[in-house]
Amino acid sequence: MKNSSLYKGSLTTIILKLLNEHDKMYGYQITQRAEEITQGELIITEGALYPCLHKLKAKGFVDVEVLMIGNRKRKYYKLTEEGTRETVKKLAELEDYITIMRALVNPKFRPE
């Protein structure tokens, strides 16, 4: 599934979920964690990641904290309370979507 267009519709949910599992993360950490969890199957490019993070910030779902690491500035992203609520909502929507897709792919599948 490397660089597949299938995950693009779920990128927001993926990022929210990863941020929900950590206090704060910087962009490279987000991409590396997604790749690690999926054993290299999901590669999030910077070109996809940062526009999504900017949209999440604009919607009030994430805050940005800039810290100096050595002589470099690093932006850390963390969920707001509203972002945490959005994460719960998005994960529920994704679960429903997966159930529907599973039923379409395998008509013998019966959701519990």
XYZ file of C-alpha atoms in Angstrom:
112
model
C 0.000 0.000 0.000
C 3.026 2.263 -0.168
C 1.982 5.756 -1.247
C -1.468 4.455 -2.123
C -4.298 6.855 -2.719
C -6.449 4.628 -0.502
C -5.039 6.111 2.695
C -5.314 9.749 1.599
C -8.940 9.980 2.681
C -7.919 8.676 6.099
C -4.840 10.843 6.627
C -6.572 13.208 9.034
C -7.775 10.283 11.132
C -4.318 8.688 11.085
C -2.661 11.881 12.299
C -5.285 12.500 14.977
C -4.929 8.917 16.219
C -1.135 9.163 16.437
C -1.312 12.497 18.268
C -3.910 11.038 20.618
C -1.441 8.312 21.615
C 1.354 10.775 22.419
C 1.550 13.987 24.390
C 3.086 15.796 21.437
C 4.915 14.893 18.249
C 6.841 16.682 15.549
C 6.203 15.995 11.886
C 9.024 13.536 11.280
C 7.946 11.519 14.338
C 4.435 11.246 12.917
C 5.692 9.924 9.578
C 8.100 7.492 11.220
C 5.531 6.152 13.686
C 3.018 5.505 10.894
C 5.679 3.693 8.889
C 6.763 1.704 11.954
C 3.235 0.632 12.909
C 2.479 -0.479 9.345
C 5.884 -2.128 8.860
C 6.699 0.219 5.996
C 3.411 -0.178 4.168
C 2.184 3.365 4.874
C 4.504 6.182 3.943
C 3.251 9.674 4.729
C 5.102 12.258 2.680
C 5.869 15.752 3.943
C 3.782 17.063 1.057
C 0.744 15.296 2.490
C 1.533 15.663 6.196
C 2.099 19.383 6.628
C -0.944 20.657 4.709
C -3.062 18.278 6.806
C -1.464 19.506 10.050
C -2.078 23.123 8.995
C -5.748 22.333 8.335
C -6.060 20.635 11.727
C -4.544 23.699 13.373
C -6.875 26.045 11.483
C -9.863 24.000 12.679
C -8.654 24.192 16.273
C -7.908 20.475 16.569
C -4.173 20.852 17.207
C -1.907 23.358 18.891
C 1.676 23.995 17.858
C 4.518 24.408 20.320
C 7.870 25.614 18.994
C 10.926 24.507 20.963
C 14.610 25.106 20.396
C 16.464 21.820 20.023
C 20.133 22.691 19.908
C 20.235 25.588 17.467
C 17.121 24.505 15.544
C 13.456 25.269 16.028
C 11.192 22.233 16.127
C 7.399 22.387 15.896
C 5.543 19.978 18.124
C 1.883 19.251 17.475
C -0.570 18.243 20.176
C -4.299 17.717 20.321
C -6.606 20.292 21.791
C -9.679 19.185 23.755
C -11.708 19.709 20.599
C -9.130 17.653 18.701
C -9.546 14.795 21.162
C -13.316 14.837 20.602
C -12.755 14.928 16.833
C -10.419 11.934 17.113
C -13.122 9.867 18.807
C -15.604 10.882 16.116
C -13.211 10.151 13.220
C -12.207 6.759 14.644
C -15.870 5.747 14.973
C -16.489 6.827 11.366
C -13.459 4.816 10.233
C -14.659 1.713 12.094
C -18.027 2.000 10.355
C -16.316 2.437 6.988
C -14.106 -0.615 7.559
C -17.142 -2.712 8.494
C -18.972 -1.645 5.334
C -15.937 -2.294 3.125
C -15.410 -5.694 4.738
C -19.027 -6.615 3.970
C -18.668 -5.455 0.367
C -15.421 -7.338 -0.190
C -16.647 -10.449 1.578
C -20.458 -10.768 1.468
C -20.248 -13.682 3.937
C -18.848 -11.297 6.554
C -21.399 -10.504 9.231
C -20.662 -7.560 11.519
C -21.234 -8.348 15.173
